[in-house]
Coordinates of C-alpha atoms and ligand atoms in Angstrom, one line a residue:
X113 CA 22.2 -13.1 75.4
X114 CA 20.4 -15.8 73.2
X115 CA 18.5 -14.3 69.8
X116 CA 15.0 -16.3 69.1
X117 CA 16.8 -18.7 67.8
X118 CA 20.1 -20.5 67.7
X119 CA 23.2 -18.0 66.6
X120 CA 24.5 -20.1 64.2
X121 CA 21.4 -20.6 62.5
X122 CA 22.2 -16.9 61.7
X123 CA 23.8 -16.8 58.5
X124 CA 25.3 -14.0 57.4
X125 CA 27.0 -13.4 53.9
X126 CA 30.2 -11.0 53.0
X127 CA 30.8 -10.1 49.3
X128 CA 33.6 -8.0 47.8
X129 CA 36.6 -9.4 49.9
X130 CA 35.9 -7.6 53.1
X131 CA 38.5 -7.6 55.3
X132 CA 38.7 -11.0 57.0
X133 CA 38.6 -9.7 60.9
X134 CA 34.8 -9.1 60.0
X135 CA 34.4 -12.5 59.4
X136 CA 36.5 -13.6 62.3
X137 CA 34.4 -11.1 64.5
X138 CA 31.1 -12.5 63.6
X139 CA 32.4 -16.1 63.7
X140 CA 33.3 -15.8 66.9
X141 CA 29.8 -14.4 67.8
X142 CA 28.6 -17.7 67.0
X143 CA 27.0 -16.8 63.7
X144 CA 27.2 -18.4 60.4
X145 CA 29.7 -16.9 57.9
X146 CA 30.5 -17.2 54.4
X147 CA 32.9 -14.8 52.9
X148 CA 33.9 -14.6 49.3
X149 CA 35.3 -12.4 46.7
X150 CA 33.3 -11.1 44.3
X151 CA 30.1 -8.9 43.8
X152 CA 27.1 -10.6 43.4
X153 CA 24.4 -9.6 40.4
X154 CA 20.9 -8.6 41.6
X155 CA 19.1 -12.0 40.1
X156 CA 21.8 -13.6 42.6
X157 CA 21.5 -11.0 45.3
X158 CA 17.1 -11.6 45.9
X159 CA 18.4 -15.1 46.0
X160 CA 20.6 -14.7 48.3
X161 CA 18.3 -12.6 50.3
X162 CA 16.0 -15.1 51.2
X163 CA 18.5 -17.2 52.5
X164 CA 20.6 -15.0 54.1
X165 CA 19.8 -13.2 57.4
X166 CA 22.6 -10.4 56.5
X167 CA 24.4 -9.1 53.7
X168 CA 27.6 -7.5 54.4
X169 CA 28.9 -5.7 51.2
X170 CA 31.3 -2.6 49.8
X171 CA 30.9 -0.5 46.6
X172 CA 30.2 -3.1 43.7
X173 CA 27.6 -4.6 44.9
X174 CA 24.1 -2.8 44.3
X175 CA 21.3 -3.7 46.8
X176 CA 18.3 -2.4 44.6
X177 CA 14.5 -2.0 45.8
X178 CA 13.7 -5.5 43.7
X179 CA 16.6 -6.9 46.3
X180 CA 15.6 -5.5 49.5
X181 CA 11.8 -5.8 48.2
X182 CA 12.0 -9.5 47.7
X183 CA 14.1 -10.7 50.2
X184 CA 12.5 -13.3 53.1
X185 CA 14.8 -13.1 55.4
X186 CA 16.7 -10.2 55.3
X187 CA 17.1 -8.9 58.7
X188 CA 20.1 -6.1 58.9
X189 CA 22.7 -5.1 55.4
X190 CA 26.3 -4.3 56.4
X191 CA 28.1 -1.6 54.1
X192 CA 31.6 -2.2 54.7
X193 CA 32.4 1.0 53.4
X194 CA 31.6 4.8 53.5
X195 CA 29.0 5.4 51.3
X196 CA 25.9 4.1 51.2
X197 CA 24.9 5.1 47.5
X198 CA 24.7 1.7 46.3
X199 CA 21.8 0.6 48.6
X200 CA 18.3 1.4 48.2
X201 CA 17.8 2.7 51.5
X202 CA 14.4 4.2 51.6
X203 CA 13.4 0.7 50.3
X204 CA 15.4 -0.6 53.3
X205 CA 13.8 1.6 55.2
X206 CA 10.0 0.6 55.0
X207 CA 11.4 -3.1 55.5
X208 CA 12.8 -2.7 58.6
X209 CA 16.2 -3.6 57.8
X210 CA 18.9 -1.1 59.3
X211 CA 21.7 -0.6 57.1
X212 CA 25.2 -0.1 58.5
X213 CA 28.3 2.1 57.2
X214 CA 31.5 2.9 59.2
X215 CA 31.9 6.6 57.9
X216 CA 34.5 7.9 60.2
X217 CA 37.2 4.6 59.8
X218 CA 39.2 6.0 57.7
X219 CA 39.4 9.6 59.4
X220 CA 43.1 8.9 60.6
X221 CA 44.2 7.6 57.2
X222 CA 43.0 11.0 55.6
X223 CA 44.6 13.0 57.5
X224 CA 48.0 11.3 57.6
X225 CA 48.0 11.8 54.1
X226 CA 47.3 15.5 54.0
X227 CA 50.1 15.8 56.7
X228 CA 52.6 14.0 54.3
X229 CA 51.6 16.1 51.6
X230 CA 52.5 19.6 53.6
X231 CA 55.7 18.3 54.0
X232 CA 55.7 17.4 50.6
X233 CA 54.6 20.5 48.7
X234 CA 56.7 22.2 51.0
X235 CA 60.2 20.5 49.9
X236 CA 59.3 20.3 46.3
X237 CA 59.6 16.4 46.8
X238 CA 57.3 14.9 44.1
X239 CA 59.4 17.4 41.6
X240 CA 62.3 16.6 42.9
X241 CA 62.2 13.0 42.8
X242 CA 60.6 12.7 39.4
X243 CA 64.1 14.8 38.4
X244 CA 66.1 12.5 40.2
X245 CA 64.1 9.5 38.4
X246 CA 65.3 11.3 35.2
X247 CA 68.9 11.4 35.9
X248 CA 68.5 15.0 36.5
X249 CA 70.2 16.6 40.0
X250 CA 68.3 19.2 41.4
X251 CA 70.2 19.6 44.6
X252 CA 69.1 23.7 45.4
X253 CA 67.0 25.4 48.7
X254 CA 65.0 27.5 46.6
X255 CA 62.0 27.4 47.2
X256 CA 62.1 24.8 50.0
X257 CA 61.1 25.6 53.5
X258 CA 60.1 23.7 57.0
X259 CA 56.8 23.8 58.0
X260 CA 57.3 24.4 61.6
X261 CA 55.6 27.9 62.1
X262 CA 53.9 28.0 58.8
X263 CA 50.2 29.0 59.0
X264 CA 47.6 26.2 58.1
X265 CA 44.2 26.9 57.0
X266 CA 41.5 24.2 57.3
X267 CA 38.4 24.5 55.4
X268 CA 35.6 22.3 57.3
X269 CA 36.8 21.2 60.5
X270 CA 34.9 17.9 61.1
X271 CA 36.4 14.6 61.8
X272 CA 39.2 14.8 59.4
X273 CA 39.7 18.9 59.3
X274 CA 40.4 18.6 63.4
X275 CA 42.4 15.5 63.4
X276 CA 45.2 17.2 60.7
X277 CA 44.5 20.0 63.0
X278 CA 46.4 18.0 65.9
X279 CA 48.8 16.9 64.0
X280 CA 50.2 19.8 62.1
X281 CA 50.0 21.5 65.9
X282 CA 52.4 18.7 66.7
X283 CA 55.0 19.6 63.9
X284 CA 54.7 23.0 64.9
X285 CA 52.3 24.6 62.9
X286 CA 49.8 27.3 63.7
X287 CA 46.6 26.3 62.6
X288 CA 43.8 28.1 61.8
X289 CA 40.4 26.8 60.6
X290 CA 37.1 27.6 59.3
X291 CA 33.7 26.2 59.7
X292 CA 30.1 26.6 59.0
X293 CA 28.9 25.6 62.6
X294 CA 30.8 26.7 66.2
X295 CA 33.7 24.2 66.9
X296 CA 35.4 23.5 69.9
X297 CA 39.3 24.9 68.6
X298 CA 41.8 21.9 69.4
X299 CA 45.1 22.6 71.1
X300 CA 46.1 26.2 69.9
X301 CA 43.9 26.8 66.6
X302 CA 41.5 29.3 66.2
X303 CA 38.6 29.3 64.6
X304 CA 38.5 32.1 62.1
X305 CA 34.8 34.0 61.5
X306 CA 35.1 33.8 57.2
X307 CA 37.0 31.8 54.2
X308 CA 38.9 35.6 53.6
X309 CA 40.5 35.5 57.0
X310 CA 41.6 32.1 56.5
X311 CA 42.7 32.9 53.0
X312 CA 44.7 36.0 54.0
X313 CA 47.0 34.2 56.3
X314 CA 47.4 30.6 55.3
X315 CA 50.6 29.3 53.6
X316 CA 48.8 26.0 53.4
X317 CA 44.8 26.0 53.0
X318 CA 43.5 22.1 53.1
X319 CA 39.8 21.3 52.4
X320 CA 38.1 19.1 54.5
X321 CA 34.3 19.7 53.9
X322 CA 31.9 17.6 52.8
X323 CA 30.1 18.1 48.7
X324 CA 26.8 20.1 49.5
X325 CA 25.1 23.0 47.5
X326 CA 26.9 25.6 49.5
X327 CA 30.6 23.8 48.5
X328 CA 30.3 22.6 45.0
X329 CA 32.9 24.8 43.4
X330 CA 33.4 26.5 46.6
X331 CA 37.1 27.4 45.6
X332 CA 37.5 28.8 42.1
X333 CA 39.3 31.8 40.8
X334 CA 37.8 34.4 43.1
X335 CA 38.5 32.8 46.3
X336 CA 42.2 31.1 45.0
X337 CA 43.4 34.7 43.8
X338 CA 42.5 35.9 47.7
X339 CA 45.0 33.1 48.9
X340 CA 48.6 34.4 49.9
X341 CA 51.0 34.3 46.6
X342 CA 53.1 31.4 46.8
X343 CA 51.0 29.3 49.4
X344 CA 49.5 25.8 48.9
X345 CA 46.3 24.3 48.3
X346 CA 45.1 20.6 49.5
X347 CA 41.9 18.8 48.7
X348 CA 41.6 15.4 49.6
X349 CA 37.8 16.3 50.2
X350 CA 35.3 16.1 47.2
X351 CA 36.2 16.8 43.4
X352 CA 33.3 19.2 43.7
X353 CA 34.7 21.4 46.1
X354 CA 37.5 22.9 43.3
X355 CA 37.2 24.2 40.0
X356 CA 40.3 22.4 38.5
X357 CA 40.8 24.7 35.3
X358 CA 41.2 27.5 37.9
X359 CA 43.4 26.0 40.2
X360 CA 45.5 25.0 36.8
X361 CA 45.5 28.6 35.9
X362 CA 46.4 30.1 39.5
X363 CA 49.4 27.4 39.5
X364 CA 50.5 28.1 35.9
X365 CA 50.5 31.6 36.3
X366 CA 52.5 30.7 39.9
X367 CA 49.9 32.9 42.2
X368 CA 50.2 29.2 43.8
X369 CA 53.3 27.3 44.6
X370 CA 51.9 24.0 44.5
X371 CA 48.7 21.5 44.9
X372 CA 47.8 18.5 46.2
X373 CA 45.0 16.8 45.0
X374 CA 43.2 13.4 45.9
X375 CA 40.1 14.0 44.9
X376 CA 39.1 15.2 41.0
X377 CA 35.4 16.3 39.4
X378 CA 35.8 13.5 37.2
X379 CA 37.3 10.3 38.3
X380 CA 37.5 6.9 36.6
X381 CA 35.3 4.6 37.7
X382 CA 37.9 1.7 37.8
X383 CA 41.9 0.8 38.0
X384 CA 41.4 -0.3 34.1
X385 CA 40.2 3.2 33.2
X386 CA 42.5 6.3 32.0
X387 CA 42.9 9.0 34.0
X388 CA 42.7 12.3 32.7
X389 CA 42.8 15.5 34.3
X390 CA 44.6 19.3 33.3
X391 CA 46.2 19.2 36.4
X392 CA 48.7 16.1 34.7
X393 CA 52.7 17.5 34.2
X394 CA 52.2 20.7 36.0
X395 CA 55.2 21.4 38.3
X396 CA 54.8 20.9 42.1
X397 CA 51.7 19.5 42.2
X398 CA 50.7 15.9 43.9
X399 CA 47.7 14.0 42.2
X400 CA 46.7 10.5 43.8
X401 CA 43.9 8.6 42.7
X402 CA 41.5 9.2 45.8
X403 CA 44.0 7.2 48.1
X404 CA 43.4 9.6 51.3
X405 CA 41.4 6.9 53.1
X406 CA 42.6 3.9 51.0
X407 CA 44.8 2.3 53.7
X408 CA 45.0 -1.2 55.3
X409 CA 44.4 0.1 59.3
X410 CA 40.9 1.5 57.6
X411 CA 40.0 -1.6 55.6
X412 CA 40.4 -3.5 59.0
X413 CA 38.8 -0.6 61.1
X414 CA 35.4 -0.8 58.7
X415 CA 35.8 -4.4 58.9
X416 CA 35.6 -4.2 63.0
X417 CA 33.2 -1.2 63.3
X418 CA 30.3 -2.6 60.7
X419 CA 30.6 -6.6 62.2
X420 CA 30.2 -4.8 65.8
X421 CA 27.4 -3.1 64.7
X422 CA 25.6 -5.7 62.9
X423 CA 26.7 -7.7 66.0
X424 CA 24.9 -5.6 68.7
X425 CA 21.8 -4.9 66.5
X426 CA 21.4 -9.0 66.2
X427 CA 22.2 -9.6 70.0
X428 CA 20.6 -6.7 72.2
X429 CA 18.3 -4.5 68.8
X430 CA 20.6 -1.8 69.1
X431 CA 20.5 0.5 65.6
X432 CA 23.4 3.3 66.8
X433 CA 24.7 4.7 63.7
X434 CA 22.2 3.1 61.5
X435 CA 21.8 4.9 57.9
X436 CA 18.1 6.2 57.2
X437 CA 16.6 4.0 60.2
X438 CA 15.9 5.6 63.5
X439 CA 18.8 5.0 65.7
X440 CA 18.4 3.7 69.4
X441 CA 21.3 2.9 71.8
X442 CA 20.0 0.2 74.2
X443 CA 21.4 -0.9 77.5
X444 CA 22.0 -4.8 78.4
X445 CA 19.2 -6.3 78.8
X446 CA 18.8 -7.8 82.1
X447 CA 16.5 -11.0 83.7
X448 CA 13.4 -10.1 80.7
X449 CA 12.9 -10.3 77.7
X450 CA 13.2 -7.7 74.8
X451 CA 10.4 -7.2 72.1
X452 CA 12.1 -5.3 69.2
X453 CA 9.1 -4.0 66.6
X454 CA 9.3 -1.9 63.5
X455 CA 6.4 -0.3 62.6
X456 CA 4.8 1.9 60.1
X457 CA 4.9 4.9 62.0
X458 CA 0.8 6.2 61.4
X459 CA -1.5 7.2 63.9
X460 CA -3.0 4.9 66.9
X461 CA 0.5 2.0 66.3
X462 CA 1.2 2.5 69.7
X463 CA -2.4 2.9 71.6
X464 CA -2.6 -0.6 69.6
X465 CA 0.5 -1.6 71.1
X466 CA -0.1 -0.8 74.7
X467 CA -3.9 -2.3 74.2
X468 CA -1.8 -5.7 73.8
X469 CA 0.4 -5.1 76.4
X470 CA -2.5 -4.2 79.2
X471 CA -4.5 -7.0 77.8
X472 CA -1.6 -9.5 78.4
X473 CA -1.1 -8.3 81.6
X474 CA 2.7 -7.4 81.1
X475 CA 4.8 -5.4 82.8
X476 CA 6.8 -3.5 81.0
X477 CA 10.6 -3.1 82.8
X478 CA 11.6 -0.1 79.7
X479 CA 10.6 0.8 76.6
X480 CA 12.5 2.8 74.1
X481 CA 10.8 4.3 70.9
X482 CA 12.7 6.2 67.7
X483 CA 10.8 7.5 64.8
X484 CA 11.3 8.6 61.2
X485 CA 8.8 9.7 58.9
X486 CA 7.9 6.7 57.6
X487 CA 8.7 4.0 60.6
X488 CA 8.8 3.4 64.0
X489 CA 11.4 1.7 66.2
X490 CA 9.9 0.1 69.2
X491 CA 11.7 -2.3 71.9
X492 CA 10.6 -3.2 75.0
X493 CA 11.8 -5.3 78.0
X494 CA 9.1 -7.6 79.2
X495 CA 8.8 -10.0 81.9
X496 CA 9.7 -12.9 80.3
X497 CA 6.3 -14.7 81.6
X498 CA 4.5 -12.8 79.1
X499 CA 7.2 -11.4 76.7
X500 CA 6.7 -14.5 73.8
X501 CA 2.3 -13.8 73.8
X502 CA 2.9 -9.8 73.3
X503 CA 5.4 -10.6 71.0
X504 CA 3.7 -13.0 68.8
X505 CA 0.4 -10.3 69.1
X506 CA 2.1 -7.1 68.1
X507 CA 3.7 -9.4 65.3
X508 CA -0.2 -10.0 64.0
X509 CA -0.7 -6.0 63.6
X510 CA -1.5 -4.9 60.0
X511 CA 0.7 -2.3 61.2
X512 CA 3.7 -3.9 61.9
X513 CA 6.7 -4.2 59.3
X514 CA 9.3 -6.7 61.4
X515 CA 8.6 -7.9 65.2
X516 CA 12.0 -10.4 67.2
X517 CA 12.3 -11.4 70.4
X518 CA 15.6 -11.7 72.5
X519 CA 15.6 -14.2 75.0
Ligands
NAI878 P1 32.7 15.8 58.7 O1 31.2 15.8 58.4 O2 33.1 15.2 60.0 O3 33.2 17.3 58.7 C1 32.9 18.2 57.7 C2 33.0 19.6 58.4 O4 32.8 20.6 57.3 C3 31.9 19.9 59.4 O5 32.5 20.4 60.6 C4 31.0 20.9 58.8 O6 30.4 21.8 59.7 C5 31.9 21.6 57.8 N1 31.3 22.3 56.7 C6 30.2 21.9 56.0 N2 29.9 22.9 55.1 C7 30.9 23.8 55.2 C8 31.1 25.0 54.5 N3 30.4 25.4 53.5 N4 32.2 25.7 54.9 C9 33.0 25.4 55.9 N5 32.8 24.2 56.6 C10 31.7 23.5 56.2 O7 33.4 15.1 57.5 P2 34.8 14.3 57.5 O8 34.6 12.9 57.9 O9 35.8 15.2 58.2 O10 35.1 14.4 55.9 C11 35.4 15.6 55.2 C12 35.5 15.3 53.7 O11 36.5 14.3 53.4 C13 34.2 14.8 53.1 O12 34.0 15.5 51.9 C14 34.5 13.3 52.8 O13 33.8 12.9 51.7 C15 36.0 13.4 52.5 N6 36.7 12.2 52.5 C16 37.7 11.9 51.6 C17 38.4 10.7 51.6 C18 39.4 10.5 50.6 O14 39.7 9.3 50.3 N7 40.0 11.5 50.1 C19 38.1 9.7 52.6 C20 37.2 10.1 53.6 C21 36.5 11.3 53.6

């Protein structure tokens, strides 16, 4: 498939060190590619933006209205991460320009983690090796047990929650879970109807929900004192989600008989920056600097799924997965041509739009429409006889916020 004009006159621009396969990826696309290391400031970025077709970037860099506002050429902004904080997307938005994340990358990489950390809690290992680091020999059972048929309790069964769902099932665990909305159980867990179920039978209770009204400080003295005394508590969620000076209390006072904790309500913003937290020296208990996603399989798996994506949204218009932009899945195009058009979504865009169509005479092979509040998605496989004219034409509209053609 060609774009309206040649690939590699597509350049596209990676900040921040993203993994090299993205660059690869694209490369072999045919488009232009220009990787580099560091973050870029905003004078730079609206620069950059007007010479660049695509900006592919991770957490540092800050795409601000002035940026996205400015920009000439701007057509699609890659975050090759999981947030999407750092980009003014509503100002993205009303340009036209999908952004793309890869939210679910580093799913596997979480829950790995919170399977090494059952194991872990369980066996006293952090404690034990610290000792060991020490010169001291702490070779004793007590207090050290298997997991296999211990009772998990998942908080928030999403991506993550059911993936460590599988896995503990496969070191034979019994899981149990809890969730806001109906799940489909994996293997053998059940789903359990409230948090004090859950709490009542769990030797192990991992979070796995995301931070919303309902689960900022979601587990604090109440609900920890309703967990079974000498079980375990995980969060490698949000730093929201647990009220640490609770949890500290619950472990000091050994209702708990251990933690593990990725995630903190405060956390420094950088590697130069001390970490503090009341949870440091207390026995039994794991605390990693927010590493439950931080592996090199996700860093590569962001770097594939965000290039693919800007990939198939510059080749066939598709915007699957697309943050704040109305998302359409579109098939191959085949013998026509496609008219992609982004609109401001007020009343009589598309009466206008078909007017042009009629008047040209076109015939339209399918059409596919999304909508937000404030936009419209419109694409539309034309004849290619008439496919440049109604293109050029619905490009004209006063209404029209970013019109392409594929060939
Ligand atoms: P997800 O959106 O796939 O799943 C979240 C689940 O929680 C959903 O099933 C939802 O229905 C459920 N839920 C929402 N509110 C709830 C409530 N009040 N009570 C019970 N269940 C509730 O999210 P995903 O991808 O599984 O991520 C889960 C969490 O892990 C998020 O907070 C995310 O930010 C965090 N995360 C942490 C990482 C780390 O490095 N530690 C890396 C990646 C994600």
């Amino acid at each position: 498939m060609r774009t309206s004009f040649p690939k590699d006159k597509i350049k596209i621009l990676l900040l921040e060190n993203i993994h090299p396969i993205a660059e690869s990826r694209l490369q072999a696309e045919g488009f232009s590619v220009q990787r580099e290391s560091a973050a870029r400031s905003e004078d730079e970025l609206v620069e950059l933006a007007s010479e660049f077709h695509v900006l592919g970037i991770r957490s540092k860099t800050q795409i601000t209205e002035r940026v996205v506002e400015e920009s000439k050429k701007l057509l699609s902004i890659g975050a090759f991460c999981i947030g999407t904080n750092q980009i003014a997307l509503e100002a993205a938005n009303r340009r036209g320009i999908p952004v793309f994340n890869a939210p679910y990358s580093n799913t596997r990489s979480v829950a790995e983690l919170v399977i090494a950390e059952i194991i872990s809690l369980s066996r006293q290992l952090a404690h034990r090796s610290q000792m060991a680091h020490q010169g001291v020999w702490e070779k004793s059972a007590n207090g050290s047990n298997e997991i296999r048929g211990k009772t998990l309790g998942i908080v928030g069964y999403g991506h993550i929650g059911s993936q460590v769902s599988v896995l503990a099932e496969s070191m034979g665990m019994k899981v149990v879970f809890y969730d806001i909305t109906k799940k489909l159980p994996l293997g053998n867990s059940v789903q359990l109807e409230s948090l004090t179920e859950l709490f009542n039978i769990a030797d192990f209770v991992s979070l796995h929900v995301p931070e919303t009204s309902d689960t900022r400080e979601m587990i604090g003295a109440r609900e920890l004192s309703r967990m079974k005394r000498g079980s375990y508590l995980i969060n490698a969620s949000r730093g929201s989600v647990v009220v640490i000076e609770d949890l500290v209390g619950h472990l000091k006072e050994g209702h708990l008989a251990g933690a593990a904790i990725d995630v903190f309500p405060v956390e420094p913003k950088s590697n130069e920056e001390k970490f503090e937290s009341q949870l440091c020296g207390l026995k039994n208990v794991i605390i990693t600097p927010h590493i439950g996603g931080s592996t090199e399989e996700a860093q590569e798996s962001i770097g594939t799924e965000v290039s693919d994506s800007i990939t198939k949204f510059i080749n066939n218009g598709s915007t699957t997965g697309a943050v704040g932009f109305p998302n359409v899945d579109l098939p191959i195009q085949k013998e026509c041509h496609r008219v992609l058009n982004v609109h401001k979504n007020v009343p009589g865009v598309l009466k206008e739009i078909n007017h042009i169509v009629s008047e040209v005479g076109a015939n339209i092979r399918a059409q596919y429409l999304s909508t937000d509040p404030n936009i419209g998605y419109l694409v539309m496989d034309l004849e290619k006889a008439e496919a440049s004219e109604v293109s050029e034409k619905i490009k004209a509209l006063s209404t029209s916020i970013k019109t392409r053609i594929l060939f």
